[in-house]
Tab-separated table of C-alpha atoms in Angstrom:
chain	number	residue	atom	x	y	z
Y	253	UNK	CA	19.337	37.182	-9.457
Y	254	UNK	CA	18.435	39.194	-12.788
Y	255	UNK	CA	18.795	42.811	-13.245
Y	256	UNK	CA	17.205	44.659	-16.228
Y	257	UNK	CA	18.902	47.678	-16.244
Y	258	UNK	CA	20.080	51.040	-18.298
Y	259	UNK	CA	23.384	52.147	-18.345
Y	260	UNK	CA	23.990	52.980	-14.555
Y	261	UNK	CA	21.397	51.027	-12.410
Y	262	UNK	CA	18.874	48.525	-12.336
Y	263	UNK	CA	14.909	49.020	-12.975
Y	264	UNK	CA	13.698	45.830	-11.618
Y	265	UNK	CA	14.949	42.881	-9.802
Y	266	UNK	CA	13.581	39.055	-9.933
Y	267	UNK	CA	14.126	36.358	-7.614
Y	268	UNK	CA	13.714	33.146	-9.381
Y	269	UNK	CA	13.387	31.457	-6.427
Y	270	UNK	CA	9.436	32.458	-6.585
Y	271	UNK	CA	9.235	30.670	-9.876
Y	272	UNK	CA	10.829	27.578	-7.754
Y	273	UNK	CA	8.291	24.419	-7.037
Y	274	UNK	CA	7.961	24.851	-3.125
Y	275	UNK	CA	9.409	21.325	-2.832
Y	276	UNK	CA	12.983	20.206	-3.654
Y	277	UNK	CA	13.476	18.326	-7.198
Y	278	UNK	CA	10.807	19.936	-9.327
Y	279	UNK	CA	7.301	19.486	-9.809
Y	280	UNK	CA	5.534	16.132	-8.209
Y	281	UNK	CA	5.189	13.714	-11.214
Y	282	UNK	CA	5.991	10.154	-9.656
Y	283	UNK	CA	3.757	7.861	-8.198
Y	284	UNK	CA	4.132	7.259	-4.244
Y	285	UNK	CA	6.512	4.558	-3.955
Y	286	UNK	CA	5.222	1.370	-1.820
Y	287	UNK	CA	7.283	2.870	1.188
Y	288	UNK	CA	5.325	6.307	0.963
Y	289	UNK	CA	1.874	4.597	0.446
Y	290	UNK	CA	2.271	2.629	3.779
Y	291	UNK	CA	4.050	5.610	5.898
Y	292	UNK	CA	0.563	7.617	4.736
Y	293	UNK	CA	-1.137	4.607	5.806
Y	294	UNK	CA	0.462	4.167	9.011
Y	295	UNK	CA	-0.718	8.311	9.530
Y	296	UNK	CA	-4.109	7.346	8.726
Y	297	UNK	CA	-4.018	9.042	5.181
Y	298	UNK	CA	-6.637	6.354	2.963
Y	299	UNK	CA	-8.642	6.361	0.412
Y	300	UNK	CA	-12.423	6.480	2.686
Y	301	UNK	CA	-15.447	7.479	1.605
Y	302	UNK	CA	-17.853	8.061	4.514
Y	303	UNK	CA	-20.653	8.159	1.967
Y	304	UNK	CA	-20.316	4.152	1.757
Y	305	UNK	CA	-20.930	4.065	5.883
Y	306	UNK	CA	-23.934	5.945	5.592
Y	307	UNK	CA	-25.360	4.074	2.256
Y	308	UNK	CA	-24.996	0.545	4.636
Y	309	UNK	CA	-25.873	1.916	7.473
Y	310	UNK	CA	-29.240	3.426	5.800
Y	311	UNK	CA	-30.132	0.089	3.746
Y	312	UNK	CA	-28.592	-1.969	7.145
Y	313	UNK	CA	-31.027	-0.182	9.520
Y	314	UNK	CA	-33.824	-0.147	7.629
Y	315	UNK	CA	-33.546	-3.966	6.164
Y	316	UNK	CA	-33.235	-5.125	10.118
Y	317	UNK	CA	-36.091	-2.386	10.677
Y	318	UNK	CA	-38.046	-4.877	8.024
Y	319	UNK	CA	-37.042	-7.940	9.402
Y	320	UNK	CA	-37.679	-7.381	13.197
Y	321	UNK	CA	-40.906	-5.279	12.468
Y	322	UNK	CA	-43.555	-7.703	13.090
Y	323	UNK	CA	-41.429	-8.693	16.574
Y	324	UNK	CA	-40.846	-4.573	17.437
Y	325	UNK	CA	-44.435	-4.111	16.263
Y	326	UNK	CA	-45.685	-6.656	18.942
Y	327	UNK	CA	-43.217	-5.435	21.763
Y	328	UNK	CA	-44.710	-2.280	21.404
Y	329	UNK	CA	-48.297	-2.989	21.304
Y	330	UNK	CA	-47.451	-4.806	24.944
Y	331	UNK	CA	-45.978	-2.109	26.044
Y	332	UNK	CA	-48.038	0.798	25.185
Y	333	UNK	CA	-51.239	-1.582	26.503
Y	334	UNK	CA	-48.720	-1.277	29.924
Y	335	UNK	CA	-48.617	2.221	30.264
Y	336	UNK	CA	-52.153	3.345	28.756
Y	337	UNK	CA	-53.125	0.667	31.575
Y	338	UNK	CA	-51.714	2.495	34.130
Y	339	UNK	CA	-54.549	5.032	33.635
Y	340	UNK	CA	-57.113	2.617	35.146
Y	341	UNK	CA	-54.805	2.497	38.345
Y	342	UNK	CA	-56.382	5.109	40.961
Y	343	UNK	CA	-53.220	5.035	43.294
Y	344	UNK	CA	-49.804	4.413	41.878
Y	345	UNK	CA	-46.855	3.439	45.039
Y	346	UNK	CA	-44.056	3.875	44.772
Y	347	UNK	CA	-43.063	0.885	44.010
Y	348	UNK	CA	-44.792	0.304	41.426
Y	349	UNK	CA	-43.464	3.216	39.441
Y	350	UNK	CA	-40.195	2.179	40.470
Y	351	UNK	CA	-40.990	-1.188	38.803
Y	352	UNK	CA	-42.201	-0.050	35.668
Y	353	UNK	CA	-39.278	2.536	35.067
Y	354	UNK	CA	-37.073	-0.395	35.076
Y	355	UNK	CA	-39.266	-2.542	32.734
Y	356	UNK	CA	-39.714	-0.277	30.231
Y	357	UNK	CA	-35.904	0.662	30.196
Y	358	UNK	CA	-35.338	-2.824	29.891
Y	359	UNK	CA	-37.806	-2.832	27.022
Y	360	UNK	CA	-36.478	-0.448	25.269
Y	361	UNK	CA	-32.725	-1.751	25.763
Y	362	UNK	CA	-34.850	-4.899	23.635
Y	363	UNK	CA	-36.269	-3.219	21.437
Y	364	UNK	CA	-32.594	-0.827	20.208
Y	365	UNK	CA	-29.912	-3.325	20.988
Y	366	UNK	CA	-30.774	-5.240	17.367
Y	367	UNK	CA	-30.513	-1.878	16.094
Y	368	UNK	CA	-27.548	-0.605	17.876
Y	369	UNK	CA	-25.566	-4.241	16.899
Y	370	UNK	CA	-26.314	-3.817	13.627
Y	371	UNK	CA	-25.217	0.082	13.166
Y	372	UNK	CA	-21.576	-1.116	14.972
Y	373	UNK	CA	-21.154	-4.109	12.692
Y	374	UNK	CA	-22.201	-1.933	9.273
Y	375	UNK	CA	-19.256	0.578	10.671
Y	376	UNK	CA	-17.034	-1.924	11.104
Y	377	UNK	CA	-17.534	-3.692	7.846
Y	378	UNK	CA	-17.638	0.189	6.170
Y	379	UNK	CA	-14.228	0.683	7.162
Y	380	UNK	CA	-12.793	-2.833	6.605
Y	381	UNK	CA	-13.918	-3.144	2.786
Y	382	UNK	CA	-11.846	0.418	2.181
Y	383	UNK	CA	-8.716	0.363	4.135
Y	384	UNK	CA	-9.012	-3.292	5.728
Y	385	UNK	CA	-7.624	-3.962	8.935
Y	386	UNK	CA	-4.466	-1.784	9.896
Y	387	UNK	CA	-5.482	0.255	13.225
Y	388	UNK	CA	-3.419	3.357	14.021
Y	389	UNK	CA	-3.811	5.830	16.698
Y	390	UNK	CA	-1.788	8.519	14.700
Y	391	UNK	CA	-5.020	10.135	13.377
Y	392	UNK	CA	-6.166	10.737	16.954
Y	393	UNK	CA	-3.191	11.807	18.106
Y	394	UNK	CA	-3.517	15.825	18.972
Y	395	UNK	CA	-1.289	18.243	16.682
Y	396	UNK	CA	-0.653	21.890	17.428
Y	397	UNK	CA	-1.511	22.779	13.780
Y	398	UNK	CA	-5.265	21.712	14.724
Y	399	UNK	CA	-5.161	24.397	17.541
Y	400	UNK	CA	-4.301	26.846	15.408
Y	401	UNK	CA	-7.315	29.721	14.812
Y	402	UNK	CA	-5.522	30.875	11.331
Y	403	UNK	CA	-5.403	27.535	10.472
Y	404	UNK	CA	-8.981	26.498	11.674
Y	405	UNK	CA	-10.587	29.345	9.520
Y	406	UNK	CA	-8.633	28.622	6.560
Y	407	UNK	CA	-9.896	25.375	6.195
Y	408	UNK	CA	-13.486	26.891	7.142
Y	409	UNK	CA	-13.513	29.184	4.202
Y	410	UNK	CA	-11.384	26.897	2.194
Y	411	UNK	CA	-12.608	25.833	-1.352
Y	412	UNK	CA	-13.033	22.494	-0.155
Y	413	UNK	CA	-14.954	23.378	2.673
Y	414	UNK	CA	-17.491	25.405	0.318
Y	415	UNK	CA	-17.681	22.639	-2.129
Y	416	UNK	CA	-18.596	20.036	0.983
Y	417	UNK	CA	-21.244	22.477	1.344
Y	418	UNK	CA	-23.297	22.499	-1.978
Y	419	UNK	CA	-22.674	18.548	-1.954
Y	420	UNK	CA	-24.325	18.661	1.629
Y	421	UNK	CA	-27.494	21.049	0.217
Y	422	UNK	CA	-27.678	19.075	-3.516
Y	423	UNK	CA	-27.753	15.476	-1.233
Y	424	UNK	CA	-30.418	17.174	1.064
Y	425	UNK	CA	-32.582	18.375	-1.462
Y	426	UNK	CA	-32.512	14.749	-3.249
Y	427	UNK	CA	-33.342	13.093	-0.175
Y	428	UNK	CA	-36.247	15.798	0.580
Y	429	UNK	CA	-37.335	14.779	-3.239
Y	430	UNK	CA	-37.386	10.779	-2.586
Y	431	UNK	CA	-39.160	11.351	0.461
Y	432	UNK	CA	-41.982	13.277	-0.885
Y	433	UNK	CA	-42.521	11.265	-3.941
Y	434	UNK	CA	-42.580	8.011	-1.317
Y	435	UNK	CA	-44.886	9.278	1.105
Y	436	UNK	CA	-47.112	10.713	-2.190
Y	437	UNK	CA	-47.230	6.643	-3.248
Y	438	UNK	CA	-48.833	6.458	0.690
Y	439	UNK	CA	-51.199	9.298	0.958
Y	440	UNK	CA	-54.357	7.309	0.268
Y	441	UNK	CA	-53.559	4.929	3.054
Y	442	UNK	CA	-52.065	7.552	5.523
Y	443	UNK	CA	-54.935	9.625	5.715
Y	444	UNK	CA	-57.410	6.536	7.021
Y	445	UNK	CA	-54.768	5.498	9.795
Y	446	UNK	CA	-56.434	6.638	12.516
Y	447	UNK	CA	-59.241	4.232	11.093
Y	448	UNK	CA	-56.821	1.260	10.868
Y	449	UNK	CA	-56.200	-1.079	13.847
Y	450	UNK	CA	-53.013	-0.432	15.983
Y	451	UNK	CA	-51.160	-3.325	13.976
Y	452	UNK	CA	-52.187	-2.109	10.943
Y	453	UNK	CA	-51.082	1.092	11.524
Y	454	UNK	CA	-47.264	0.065	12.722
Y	455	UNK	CA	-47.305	-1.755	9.736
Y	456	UNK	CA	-47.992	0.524	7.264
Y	457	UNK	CA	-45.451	3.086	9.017
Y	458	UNK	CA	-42.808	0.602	9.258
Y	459	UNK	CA	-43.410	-0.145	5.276
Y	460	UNK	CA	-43.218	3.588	4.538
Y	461	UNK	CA	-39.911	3.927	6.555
Y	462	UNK	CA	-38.463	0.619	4.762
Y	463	UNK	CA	-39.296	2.450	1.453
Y	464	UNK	CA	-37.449	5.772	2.188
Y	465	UNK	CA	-34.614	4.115	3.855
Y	466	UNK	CA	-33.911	1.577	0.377
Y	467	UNK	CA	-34.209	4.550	-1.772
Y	468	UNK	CA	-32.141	6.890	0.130
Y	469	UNK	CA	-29.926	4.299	0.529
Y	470	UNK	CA	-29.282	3.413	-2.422
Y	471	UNK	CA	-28.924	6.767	-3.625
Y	472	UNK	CA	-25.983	7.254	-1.307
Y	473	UNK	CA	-25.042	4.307	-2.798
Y	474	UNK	CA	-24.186	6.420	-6.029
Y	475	UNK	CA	-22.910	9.114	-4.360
Y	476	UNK	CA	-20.720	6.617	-2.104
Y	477	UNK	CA	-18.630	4.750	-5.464
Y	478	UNK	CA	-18.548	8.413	-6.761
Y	479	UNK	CA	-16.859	10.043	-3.800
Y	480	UNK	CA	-14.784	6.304	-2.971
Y	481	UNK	CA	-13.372	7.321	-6.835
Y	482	UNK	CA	-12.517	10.785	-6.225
Y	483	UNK	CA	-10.877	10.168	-2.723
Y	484	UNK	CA	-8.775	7.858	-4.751
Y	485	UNK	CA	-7.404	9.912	-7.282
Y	486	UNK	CA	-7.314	13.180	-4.507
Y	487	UNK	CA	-5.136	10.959	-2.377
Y	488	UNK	CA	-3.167	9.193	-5.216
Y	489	UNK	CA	-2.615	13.019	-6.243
Y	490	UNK	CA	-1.497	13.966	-3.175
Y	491	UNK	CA	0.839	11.210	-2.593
Y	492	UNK	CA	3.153	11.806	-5.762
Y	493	UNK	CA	6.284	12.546	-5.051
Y	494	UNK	CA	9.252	14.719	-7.132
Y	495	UNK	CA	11.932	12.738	-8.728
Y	496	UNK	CA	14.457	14.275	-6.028
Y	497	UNK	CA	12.106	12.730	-3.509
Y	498	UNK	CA	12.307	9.070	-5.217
Y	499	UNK	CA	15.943	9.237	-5.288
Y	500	UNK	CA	16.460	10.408	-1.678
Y	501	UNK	CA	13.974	7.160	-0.777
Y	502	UNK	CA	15.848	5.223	-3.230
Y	503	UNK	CA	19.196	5.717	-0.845
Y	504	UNK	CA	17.997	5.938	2.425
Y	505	UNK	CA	16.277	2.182	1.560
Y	506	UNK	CA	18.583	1.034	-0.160
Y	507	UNK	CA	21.857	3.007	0.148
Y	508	UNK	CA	23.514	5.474	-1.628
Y	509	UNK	CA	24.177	4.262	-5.485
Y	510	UNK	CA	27.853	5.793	-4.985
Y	511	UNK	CA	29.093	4.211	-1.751
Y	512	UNK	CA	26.851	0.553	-3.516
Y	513	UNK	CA	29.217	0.641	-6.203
Y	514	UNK	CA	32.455	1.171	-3.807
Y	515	UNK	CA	31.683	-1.846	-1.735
Y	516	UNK	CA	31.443	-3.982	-4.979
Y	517	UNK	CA	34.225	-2.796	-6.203
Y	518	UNK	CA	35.694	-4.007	-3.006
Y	519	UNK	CA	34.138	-7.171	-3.207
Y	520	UNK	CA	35.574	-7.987	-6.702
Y	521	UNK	CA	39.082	-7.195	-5.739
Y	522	UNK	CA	38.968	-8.974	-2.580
Y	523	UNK	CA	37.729	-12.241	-4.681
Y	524	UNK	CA	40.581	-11.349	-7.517
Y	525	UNK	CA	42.899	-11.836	-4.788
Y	526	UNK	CA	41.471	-14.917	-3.586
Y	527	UNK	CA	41.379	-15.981	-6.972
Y	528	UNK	CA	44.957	-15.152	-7.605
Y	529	UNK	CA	46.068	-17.007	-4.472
Y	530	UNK	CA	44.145	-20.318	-5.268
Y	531	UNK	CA	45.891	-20.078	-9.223
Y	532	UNK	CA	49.029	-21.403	-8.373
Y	533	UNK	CA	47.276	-24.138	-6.731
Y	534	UNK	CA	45.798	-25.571	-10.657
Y	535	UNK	CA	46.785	-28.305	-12.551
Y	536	UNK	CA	46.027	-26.763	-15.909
Y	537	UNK	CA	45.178	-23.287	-17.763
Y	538	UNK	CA	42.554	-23.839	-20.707
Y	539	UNK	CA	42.864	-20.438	-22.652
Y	540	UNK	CA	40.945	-18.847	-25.716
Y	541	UNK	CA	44.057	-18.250	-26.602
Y	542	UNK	CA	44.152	-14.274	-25.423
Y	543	UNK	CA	40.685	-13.454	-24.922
Y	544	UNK	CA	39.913	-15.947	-21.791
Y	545	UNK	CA	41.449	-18.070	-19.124
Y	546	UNK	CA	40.409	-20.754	-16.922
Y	547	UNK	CA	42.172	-22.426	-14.346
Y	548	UNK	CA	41.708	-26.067	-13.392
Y	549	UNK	CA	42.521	-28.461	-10.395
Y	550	UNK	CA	41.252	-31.804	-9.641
Y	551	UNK	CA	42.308	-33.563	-6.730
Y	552	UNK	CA	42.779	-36.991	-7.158
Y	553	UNK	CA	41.816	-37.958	-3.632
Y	554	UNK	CA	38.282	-36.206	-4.032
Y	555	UNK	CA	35.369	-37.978	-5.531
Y	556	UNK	CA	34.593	-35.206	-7.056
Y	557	UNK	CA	34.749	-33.586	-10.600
Y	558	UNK	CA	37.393	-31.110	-11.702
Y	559	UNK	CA	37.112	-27.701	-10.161
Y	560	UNK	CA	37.439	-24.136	-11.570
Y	561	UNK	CA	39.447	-22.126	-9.158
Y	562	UNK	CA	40.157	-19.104	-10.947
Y	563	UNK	CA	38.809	-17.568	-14.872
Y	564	UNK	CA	38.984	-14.314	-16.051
Y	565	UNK	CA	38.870	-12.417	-19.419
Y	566	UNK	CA	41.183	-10.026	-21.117
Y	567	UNK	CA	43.903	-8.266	-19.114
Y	568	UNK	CA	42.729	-10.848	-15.633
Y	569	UNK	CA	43.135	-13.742	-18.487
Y	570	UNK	CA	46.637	-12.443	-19.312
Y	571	UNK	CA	47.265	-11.444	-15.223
Y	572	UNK	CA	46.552	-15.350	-14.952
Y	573	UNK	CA	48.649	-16.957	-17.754
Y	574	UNK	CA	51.750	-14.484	-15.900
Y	575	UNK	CA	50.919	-16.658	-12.765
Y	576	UNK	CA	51.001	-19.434	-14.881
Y	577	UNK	CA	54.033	-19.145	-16.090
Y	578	UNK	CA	55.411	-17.890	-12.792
Y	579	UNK	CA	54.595	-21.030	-11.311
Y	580	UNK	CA	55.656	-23.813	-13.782
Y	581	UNK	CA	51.217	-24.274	-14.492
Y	582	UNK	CA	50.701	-25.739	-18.322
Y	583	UNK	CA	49.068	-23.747	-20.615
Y	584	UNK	CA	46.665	-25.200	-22.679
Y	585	UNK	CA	44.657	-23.926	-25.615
Y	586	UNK	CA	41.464	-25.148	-26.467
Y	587	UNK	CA	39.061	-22.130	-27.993
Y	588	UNK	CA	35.618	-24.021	-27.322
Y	589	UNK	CA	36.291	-25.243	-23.801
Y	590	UNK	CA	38.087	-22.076	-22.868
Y	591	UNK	CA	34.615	-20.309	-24.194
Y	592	UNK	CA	32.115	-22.513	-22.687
Y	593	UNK	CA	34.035	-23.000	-19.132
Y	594	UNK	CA	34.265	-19.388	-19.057
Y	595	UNK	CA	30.770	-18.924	-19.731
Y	596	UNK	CA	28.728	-21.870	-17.947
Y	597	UNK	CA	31.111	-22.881	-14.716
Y	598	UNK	CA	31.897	-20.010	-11.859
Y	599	UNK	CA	34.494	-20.086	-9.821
Y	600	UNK	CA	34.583	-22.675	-7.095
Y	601	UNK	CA	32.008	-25.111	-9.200
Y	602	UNK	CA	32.636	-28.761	-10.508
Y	603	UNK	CA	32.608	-28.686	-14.374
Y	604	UNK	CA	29.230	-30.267	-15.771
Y	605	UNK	CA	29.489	-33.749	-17.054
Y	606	UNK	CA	29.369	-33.340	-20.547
Y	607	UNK	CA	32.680	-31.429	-20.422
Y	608	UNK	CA	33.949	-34.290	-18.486
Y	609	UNK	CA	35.289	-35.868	-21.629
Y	610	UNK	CA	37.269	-32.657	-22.515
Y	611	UNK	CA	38.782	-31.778	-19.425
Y	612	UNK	CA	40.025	-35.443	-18.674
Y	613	UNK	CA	41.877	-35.709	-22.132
Y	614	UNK	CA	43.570	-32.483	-21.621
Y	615	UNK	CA	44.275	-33.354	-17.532
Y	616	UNK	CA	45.928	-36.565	-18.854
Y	617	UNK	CA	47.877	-34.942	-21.537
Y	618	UNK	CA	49.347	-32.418	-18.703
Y	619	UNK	CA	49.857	-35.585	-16.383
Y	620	UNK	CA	52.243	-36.936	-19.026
Y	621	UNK	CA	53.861	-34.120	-20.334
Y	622	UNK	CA	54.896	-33.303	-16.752
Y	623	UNK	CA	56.448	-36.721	-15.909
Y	624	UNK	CA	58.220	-36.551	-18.898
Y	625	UNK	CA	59.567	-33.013	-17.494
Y	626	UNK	CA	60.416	-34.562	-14.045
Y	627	UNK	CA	62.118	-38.034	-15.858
Y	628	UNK	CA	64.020	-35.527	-18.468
């Protein structure tokens, strides 16, 4: 808290809490982490335009409405011929009604079902180029925030909700625009249709629908990439996180940085123990002469190469020359091999073979000095 005040009480009084960010660690400037990005994912939260549906489904409909026009066209010739025959019928049974109810449902299941196929697939393939294929019911799932009334009118009135609306009005009035200048390009013929025969006619209306549909389409096609880029950045922008909210991800995935650091520490003086158990167990200590130490043992009865049971550097390379010493090991000093054991062979390894040369003079120069110990 912060008081201005005179000489015997305050005048005002700020909490700087109210200057706070709302959210813990400061003001969101990191990128979702990979963990966020799928947990939003999981929830339903993508990048989805539903401008790119309705662009496909516009140019979809209308380029099967091209395609299966001459077919549709014929279908319904038949079928109108069916009922304006019926006309010529002076007593209709029942039966016969009955009958031609269930054709011409049938013929109109015919006539939709290409249609109907085609607006499912162009939904499906909507979705799958923008989010591909991750289904979750979370989205559907009902929340008690969606009941609320406060919360219902705020997002009616909302800036977002008013912005929705002039899009909605501007995208209406540019549709109204492309179809008036399309059916202008068609007046001449549309005002001699009743002139036309029947084919004709379905012809030239199915042409004028294919034309409004492509151009529509492919202005939503425009205003699809536009909003696809927007909900992209809105969502991106959304996502970020603080930098308190990266570290608190940071150790619940991976563990807290402190108690990391503890179990290493562990680790390395378990293994120094290990180490320092083994170290009595060497035939020779190849030192730098101070700065490094590494132990050697070769069993005669293995196959094998020399092994390095034990190096350190510094106060573990004086720790091991004091085991050394305490157990009767020879001390050896050879700077380079010291150096590069230390550097190129861990503990537990064979030494490479171009060391072998090296490490077996020294070896046999510890084999003899040590019988000459023993014969002394």
């Amino acid at each position: 808290m912060i008081y201005l005040q005179d000489q015997y009480k305050p005048l005002l009084r700020y909490n700087l809490q109210f200057f706070a960010e709302s959210s813990s660690g400061g003001e969101k400037t990191e990128k979702a982490t990979p963990k966020k990005k799928e947990k939003a994912r999981e929830e339903g939260q993508v990048a989805r335009s539903n401008e790119i549906a309705t662009a496909l489904m516009f140019i979809g409909m209308f380029s099967a409405l091209k395609i299966l026009g001459p077919n549709l066209i014929q279908d319904l010739i038949q079928f109108t011929k069916e009922i304006f025959g019926l006309f010529t019928i002076k007593e209709i049974s029942i039966q016969y009604a009955s009958g031609l109810m269930n054709h011409a449902i049938k013929t109109l299941i015919s006539l939709l079902a290409p249609f109907f196929i085609v607006a499912v697939v162009i939904g499906f393939v909507s979705n799958f180029i923008q989010v591909g294929w991750h289904p979750t019911t979370k989205p559907i799932m009902p929340k008690l925030s969606n009941l609320s009334p406060i919360q219902g009118f705020k997002r009616l009135f909302s800036m977002r909700s008013l912005m929705e609306l002039l899009k909605a009005f501007l995208k209406i009035g540019i549709i109204l625009i492309l179809v008036y200048s399309t059916v202008k390009n068609y007046e001449s013929t549309i005002l001699v249709i009743y002139d036309i025969p029947v084919l004709e006619a379905y012809s030239l209306i199915a042409n004028l629908c294919f034309d409004i549909g492509i151009k529509v389409g492919a202005f939503f096609i425009i205003v699809a990439l536009a909003d696809y880029i927007y909900q992209k950045v809105h969502l991106s922008n959304k996502l970020k996180m603080t930098k308190q909210e990266v570290k608190d991800e940071y150790k619940q995935s991976e563990g807290n940085p402190e108690i990391k650091s503890k179990i290493r520490q562990k680790m390395r003086e378990a293994s120094m123990r290990r180490m320092m158990q083994d170290l009595p167990k060497a035939d020779v200590i190849i030192t730098n002469p101070t700065h490094f130490a590494v132990a050697i043992k070769y069993e005669t009865d293995n196959q094998g190469a020399p092994i390095v049971i034990a190096k350190g550097a510094d106060i573990i390379a004086a720790k091991i020359r004091e085991v050394a010493k305490e157990n009767n090991i020879q001390i050896v000093e050879n700077k380079t091999l010291a150096r590069t054991l230390f550097y190129t062979v861990e503990i537990g390894e064979e030494i490479p073979p171009d060391l072998y040369q090296a490490v077996a003079e020294i070896l046999a120069f510890v084999y003899n000095l040590n019988k000459n110990i023993q014969q002394a």
